PDB file of C-alpha atoms and ligand atoms in Angstrom:
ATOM      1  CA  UNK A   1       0.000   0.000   0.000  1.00 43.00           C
ATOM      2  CA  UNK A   2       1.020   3.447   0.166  1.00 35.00           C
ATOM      3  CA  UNK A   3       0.000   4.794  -3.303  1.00 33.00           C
ATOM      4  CA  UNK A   4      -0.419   8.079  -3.969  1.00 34.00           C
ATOM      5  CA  UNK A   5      -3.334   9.252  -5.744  1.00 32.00           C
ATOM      6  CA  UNK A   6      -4.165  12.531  -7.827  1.00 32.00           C
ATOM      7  CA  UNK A   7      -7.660  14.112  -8.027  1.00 31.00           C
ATOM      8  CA  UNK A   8      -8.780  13.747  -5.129  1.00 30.00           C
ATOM      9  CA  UNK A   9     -10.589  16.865  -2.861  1.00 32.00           C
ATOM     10  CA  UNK A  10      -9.663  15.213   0.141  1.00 37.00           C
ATOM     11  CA  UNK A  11      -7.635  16.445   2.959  1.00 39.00           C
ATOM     12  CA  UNK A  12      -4.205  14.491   2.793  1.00 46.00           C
ATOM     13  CA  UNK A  13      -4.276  11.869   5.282  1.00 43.00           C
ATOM     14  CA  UNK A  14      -0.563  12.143   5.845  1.00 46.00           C
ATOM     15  CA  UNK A  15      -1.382  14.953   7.369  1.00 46.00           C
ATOM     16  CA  UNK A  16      -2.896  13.703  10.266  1.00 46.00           C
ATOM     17  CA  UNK A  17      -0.919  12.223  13.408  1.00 47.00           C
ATOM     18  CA  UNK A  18      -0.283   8.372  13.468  1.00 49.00           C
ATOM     19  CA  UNK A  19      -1.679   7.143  16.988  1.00 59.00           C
ATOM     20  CA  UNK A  20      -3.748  10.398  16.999  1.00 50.00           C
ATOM     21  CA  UNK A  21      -7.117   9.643  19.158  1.00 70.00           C
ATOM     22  CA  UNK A  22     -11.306   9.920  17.809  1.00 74.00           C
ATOM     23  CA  UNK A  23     -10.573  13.286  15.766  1.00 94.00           C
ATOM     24  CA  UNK A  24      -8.058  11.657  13.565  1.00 97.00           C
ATOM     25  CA  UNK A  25     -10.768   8.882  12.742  1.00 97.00           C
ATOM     26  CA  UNK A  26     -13.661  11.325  12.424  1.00 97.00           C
ATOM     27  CA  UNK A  27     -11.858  13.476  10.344  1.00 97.00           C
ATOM     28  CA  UNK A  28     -10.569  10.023   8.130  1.00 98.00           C
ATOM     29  CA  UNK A  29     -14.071   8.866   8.019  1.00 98.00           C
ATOM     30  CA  UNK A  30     -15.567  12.319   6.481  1.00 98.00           C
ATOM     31  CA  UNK A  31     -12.351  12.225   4.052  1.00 98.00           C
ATOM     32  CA  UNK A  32     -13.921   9.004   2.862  1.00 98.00           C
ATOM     33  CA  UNK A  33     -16.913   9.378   2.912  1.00 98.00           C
ATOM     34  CA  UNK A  34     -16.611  12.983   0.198  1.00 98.00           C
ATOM     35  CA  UNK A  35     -14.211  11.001  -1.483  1.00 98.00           C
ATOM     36  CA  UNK A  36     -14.570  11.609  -5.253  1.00 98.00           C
ATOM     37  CA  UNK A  37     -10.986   9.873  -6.697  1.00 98.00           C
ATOM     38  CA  UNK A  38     -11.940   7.327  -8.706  1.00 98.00           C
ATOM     39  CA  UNK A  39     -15.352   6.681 -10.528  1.00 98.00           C
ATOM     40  CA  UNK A  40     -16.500   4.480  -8.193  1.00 98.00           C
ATOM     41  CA  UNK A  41     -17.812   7.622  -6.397  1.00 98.00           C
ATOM     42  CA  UNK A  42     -20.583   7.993  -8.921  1.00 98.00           C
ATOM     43  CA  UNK A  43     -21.962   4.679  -8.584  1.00 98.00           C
ATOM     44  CA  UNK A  44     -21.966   4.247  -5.042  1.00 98.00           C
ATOM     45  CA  UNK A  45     -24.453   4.530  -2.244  1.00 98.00           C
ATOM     46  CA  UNK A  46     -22.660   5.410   0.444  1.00 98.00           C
ATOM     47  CA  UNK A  47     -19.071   4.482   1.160  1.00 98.00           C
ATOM     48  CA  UNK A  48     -18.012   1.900   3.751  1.00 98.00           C
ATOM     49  CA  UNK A  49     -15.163   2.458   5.485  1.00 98.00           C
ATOM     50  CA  UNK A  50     -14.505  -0.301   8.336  1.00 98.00           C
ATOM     51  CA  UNK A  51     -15.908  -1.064  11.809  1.00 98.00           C
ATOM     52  CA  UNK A  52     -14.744  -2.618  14.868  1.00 98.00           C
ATOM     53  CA  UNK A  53     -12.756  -1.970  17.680  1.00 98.00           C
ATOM     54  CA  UNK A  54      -9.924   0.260  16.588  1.00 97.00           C
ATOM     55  CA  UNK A  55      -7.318  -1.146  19.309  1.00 97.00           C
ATOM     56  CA  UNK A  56      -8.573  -4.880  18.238  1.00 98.00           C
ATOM     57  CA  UNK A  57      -5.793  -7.902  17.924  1.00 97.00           C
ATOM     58  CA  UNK A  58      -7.228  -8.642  14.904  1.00 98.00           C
ATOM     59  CA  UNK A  59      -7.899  -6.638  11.678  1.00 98.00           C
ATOM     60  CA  UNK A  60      -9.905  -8.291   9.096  1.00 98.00           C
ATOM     61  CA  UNK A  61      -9.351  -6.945   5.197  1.00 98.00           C
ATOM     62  CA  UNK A  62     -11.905  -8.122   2.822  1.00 98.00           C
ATOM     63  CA  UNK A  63     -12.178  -6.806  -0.956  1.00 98.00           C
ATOM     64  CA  UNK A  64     -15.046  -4.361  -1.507  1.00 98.00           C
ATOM     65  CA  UNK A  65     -18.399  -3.781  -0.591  1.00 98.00           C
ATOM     66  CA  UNK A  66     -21.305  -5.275  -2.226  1.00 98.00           C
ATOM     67  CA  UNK A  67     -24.650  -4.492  -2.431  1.00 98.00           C
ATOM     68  CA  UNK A  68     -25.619  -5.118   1.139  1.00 98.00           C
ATOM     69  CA  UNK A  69     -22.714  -3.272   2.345  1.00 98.00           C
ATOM     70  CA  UNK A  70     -23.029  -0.452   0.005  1.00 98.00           C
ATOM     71  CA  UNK A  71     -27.082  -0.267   1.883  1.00 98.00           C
ATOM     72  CA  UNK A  72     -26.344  -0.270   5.035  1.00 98.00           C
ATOM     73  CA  UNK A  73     -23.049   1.089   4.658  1.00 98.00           C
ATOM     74  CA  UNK A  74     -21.008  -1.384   6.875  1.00 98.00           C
ATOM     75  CA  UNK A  75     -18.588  -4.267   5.559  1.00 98.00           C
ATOM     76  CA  UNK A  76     -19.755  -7.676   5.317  1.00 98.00           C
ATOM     77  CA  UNK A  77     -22.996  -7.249   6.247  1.00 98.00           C
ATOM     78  CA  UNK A  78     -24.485  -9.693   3.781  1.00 96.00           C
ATOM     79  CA  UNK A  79     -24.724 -13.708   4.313  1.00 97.00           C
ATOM     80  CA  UNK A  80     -20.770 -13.661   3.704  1.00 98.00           C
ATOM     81  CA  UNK A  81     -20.949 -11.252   6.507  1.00 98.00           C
ATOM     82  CA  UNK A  82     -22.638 -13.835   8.699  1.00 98.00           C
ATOM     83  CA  UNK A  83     -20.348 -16.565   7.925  1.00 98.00           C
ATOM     84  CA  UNK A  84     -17.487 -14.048   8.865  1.00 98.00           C
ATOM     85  CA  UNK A  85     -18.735 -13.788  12.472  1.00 98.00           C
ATOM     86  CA  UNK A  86     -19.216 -17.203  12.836  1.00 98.00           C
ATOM     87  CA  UNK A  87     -15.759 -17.975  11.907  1.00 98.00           C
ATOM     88  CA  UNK A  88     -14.553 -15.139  14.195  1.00 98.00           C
ATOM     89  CA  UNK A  89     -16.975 -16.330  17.087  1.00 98.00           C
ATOM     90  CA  UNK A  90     -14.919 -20.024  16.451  1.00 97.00           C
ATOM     91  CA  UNK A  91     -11.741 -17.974  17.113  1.00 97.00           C
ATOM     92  CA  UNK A  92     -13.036 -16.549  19.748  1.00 97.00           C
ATOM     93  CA  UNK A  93     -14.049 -13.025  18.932  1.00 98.00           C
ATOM     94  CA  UNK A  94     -17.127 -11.295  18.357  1.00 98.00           C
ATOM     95  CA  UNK A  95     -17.497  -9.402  15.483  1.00 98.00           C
ATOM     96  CA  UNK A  96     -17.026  -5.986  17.728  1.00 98.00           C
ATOM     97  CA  UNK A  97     -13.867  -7.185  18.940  1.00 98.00           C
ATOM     98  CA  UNK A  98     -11.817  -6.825  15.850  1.00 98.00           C
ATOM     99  CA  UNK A  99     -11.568  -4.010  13.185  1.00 98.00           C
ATOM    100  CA  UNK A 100     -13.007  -5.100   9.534  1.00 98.00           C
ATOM    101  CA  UNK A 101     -12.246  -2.732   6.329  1.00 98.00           C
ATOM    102  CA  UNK A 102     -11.784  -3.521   2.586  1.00 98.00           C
ATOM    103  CA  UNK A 103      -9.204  -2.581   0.493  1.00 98.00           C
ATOM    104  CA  UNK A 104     -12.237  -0.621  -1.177  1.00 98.00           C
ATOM    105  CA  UNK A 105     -14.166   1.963   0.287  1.00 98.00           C
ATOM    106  CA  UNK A 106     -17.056   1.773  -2.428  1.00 98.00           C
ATOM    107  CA  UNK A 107     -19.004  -1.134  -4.062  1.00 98.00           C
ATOM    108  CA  UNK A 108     -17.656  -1.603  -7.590  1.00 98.00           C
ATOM    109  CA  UNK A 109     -20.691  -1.698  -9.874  1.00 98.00           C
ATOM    110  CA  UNK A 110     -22.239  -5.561 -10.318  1.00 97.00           C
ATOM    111  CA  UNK A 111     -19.385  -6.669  -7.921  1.00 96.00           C
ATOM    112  CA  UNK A 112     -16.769  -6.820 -10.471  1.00 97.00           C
ATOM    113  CA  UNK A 113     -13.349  -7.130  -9.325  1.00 97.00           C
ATOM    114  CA  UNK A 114     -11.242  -4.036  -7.894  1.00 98.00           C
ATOM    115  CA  UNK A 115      -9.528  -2.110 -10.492  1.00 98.00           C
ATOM    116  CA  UNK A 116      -5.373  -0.653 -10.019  1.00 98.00           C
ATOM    117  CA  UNK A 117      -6.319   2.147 -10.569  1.00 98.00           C
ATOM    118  CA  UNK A 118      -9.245   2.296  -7.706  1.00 98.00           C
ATOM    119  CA  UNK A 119      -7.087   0.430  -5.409  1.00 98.00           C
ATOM    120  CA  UNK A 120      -4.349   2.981  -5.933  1.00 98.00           C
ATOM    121  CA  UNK A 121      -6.961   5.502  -5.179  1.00 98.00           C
ATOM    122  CA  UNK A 122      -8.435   4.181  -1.794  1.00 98.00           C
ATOM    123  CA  UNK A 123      -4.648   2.749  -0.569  1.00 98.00           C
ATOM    124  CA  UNK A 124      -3.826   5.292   1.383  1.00 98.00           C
ATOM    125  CA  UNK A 125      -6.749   5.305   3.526  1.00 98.00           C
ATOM    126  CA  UNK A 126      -6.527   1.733   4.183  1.00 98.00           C
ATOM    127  CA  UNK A 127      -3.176   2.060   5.103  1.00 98.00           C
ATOM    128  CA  UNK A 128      -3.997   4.561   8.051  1.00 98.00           C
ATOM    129  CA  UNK A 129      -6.805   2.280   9.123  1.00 98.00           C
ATOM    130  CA  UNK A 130      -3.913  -0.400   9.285  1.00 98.00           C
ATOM    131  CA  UNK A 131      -1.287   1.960  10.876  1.00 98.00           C
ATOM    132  CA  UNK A 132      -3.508   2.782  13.441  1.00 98.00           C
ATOM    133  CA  UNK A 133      -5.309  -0.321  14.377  1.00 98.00           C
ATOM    134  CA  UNK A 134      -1.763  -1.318  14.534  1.00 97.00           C
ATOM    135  CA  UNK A 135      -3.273  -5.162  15.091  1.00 98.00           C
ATOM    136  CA  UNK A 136      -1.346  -8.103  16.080  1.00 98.00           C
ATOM    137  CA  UNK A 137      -2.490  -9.760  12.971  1.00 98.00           C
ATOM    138  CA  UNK A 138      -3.987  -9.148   9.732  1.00 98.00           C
ATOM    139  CA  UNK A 139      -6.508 -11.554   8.184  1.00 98.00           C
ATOM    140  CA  UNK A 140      -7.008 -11.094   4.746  1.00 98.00           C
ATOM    141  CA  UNK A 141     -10.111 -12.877   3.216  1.00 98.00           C
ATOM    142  CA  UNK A 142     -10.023 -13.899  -0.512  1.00 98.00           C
ATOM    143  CA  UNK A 143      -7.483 -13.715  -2.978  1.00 98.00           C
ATOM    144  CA  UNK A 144      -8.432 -10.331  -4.198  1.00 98.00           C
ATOM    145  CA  UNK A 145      -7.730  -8.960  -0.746  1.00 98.00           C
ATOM    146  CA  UNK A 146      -4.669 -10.247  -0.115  1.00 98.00           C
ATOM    147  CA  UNK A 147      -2.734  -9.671  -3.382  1.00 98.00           C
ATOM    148  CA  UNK A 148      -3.973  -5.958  -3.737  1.00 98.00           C
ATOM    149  CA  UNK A 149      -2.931  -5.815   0.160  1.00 98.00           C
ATOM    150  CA  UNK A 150       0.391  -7.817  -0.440  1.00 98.00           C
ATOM    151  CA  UNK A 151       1.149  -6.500  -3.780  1.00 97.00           C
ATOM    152  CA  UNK A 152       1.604 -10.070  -4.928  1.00 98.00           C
ATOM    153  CA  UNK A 153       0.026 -11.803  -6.973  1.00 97.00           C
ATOM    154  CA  UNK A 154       0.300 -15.521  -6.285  1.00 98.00           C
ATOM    155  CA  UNK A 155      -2.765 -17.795  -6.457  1.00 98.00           C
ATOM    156  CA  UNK A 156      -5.010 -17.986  -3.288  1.00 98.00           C
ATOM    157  CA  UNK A 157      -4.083 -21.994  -2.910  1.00 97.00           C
ATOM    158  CA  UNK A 158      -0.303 -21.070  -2.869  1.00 98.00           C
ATOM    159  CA  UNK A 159      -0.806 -18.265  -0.216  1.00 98.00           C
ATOM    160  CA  UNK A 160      -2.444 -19.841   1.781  1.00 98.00           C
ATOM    161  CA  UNK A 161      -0.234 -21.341   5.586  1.00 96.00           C
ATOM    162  CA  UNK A 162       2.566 -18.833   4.796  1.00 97.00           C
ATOM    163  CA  UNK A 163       3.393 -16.094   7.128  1.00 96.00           C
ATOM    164  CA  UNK A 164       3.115 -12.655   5.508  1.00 98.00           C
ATOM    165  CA  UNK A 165       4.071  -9.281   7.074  1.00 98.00           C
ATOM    166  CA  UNK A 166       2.482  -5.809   6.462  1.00 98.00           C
ATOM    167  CA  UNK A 167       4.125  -2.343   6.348  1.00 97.00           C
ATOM    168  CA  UNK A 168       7.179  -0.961   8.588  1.00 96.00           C
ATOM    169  CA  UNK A 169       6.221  -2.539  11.655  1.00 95.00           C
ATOM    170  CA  UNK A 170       6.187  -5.938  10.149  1.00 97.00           C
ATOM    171  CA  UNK A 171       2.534  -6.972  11.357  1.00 98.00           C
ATOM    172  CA  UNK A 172       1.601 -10.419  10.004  1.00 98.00           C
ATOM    173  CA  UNK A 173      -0.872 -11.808   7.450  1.00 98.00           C
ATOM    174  CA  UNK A 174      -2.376 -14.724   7.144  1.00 98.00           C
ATOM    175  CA  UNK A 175      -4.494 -15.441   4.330  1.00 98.00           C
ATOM    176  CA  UNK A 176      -7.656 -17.256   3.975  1.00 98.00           C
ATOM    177  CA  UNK A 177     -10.259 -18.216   1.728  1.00 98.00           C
ATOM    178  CA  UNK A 178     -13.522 -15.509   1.498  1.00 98.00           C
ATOM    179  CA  UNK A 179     -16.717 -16.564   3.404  1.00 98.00           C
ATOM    180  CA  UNK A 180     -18.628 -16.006   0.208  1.00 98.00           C
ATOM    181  CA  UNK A 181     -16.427 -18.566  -1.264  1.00 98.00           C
ATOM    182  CA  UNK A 182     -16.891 -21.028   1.467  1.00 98.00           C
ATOM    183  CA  UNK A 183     -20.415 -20.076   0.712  1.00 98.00           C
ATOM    184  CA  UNK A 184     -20.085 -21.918  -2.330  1.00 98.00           C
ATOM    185  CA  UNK A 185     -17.141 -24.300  -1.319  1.00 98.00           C
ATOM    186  CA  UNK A 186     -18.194 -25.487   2.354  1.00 98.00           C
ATOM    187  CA  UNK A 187     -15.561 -28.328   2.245  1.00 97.00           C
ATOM    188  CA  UNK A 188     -13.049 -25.610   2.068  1.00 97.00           C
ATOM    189  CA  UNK A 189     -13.895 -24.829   5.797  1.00 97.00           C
ATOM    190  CA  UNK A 190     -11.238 -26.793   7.198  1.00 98.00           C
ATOM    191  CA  UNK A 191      -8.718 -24.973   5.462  1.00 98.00           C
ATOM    192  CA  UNK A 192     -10.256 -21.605   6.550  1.00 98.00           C
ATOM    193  CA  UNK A 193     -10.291 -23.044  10.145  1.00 98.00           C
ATOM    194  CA  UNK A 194      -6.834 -23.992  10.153  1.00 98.00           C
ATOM    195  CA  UNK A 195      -5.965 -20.148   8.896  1.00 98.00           C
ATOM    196  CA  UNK A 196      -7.814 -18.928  11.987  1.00 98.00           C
ATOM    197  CA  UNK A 197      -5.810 -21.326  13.803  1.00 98.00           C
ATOM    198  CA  UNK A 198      -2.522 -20.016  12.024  1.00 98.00           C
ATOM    199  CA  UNK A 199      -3.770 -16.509  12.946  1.00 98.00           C
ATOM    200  CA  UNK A 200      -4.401 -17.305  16.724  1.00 98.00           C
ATOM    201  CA  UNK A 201      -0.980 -18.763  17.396  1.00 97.00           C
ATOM    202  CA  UNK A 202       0.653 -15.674  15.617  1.00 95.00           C
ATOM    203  CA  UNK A 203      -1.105 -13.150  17.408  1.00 94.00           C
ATOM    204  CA  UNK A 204      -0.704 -14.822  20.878  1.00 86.00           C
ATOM    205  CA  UNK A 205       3.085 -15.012  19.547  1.00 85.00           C
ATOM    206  CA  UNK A 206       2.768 -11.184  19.402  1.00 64.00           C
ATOM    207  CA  UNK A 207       1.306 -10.757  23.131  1.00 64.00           C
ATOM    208  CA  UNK A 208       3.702 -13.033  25.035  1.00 53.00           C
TER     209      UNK A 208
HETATM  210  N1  URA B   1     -17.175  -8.981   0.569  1.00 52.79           N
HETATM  211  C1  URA B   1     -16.107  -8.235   0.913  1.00 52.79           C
HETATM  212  O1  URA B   1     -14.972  -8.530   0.518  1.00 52.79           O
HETATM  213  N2  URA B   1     -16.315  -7.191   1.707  1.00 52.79           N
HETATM  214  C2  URA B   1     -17.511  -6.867   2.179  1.00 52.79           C
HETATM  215  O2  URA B   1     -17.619  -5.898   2.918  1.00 52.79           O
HETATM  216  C3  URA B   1     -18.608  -7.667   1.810  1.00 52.79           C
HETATM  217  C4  URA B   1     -18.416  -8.716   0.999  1.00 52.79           C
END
């Protein structure tokens, strides 16, 4: 992450203090929300830009917002939404208890993939979401999410059960499938469960 973008009205995040308390957020959230740098801004509802508890452990990065999300405005709101929390509550967690974004801040029209030059545009405000969460782990769900968020762009199979780290203070990522996909796939659970699994042990390596 870290792309710069051109065009855009907004306030430059960089601006604002790292570690900086509810003002910082607020004034992140209304940057977002008037947030007219890629087309996306003419199709969308509303923008979504991430919920949870913004100390949390865990930070959960899905793709984009579909049309649920884009309604009501929060991420995975929809039935993948449900199946999210369900394989948080297995880890543990309620939904509250970690922070959820997407690498996009607006629902790309019919749910088509991300495109660069939208996730160039929305990169930097994911990366202050990430910077100040500052989470002992990053869970990034589907293969869209973690290549834009890894800047790879290996296959979802081959990233899964590897160790990935995020940004300057190294925070890891592990990489699962996305609960709209085990939607489809529910044999693929197991995997998914031993991600969460891969995820617990590296954040409780972070707290001891
Ligand atoms: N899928 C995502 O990747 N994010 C959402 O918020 C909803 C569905």
């Amino acid at each position: 992450m870290g792309a710069s973008h051109s065009g855009c009205r907004c306030v430059d995040v960089g601006d604002i203090e790292p570690g900086a308390g509810g003002d910082a957020w607020a004034q992140l959230e209304v940057d977002v929300s008037i947030c007219q740098a890629c087309s996306l801004a003419k199709t969308r509802t509303q923008t979504v830009f991430g919920t949870g508890d913004r100390h949390a452990r865990w930070m959960v990065i899905g793709e984009a917002p579909g049309a649920d999300e884009d309604r009501q405005g929060e991420p995975f709101v929809g039935r993948a939404g449900q199946l999210l929390n369900a394989m948080l509550q297995a880890a543990g967690f309620q939904r509250e208890d970690v922070y959820i974004a997407n690498i996009l801040k607006c629902r790309p029209p019919n749910n088509r993939d991300p495109q660069v030059d939208e996730v160039a545009a929305c990169a930097q405000y994911l990366q202050r979401q990430i910077e100040w969460v500052n989470p002992q782990v990053i869970l990034a769900v589907g293969q869209i999410a973690a290549q834009n968020l890894l800047q790879i762009d290996t296959p979802i199979g081959r990233m899964r059960g590897n160790r990935y780290t995020w940004g300057p203070n190294n925070i890891p990522v592990v990489v699962t499938y996305h609960p709209a996909y085990l939607l489809r796939s529910p044999t693929e659970k197991a995997k998914s469960w031993a991600d969460l699994c891969l995820a617990l042990s590296l954040s409780n390596e972070n707290v001891a």
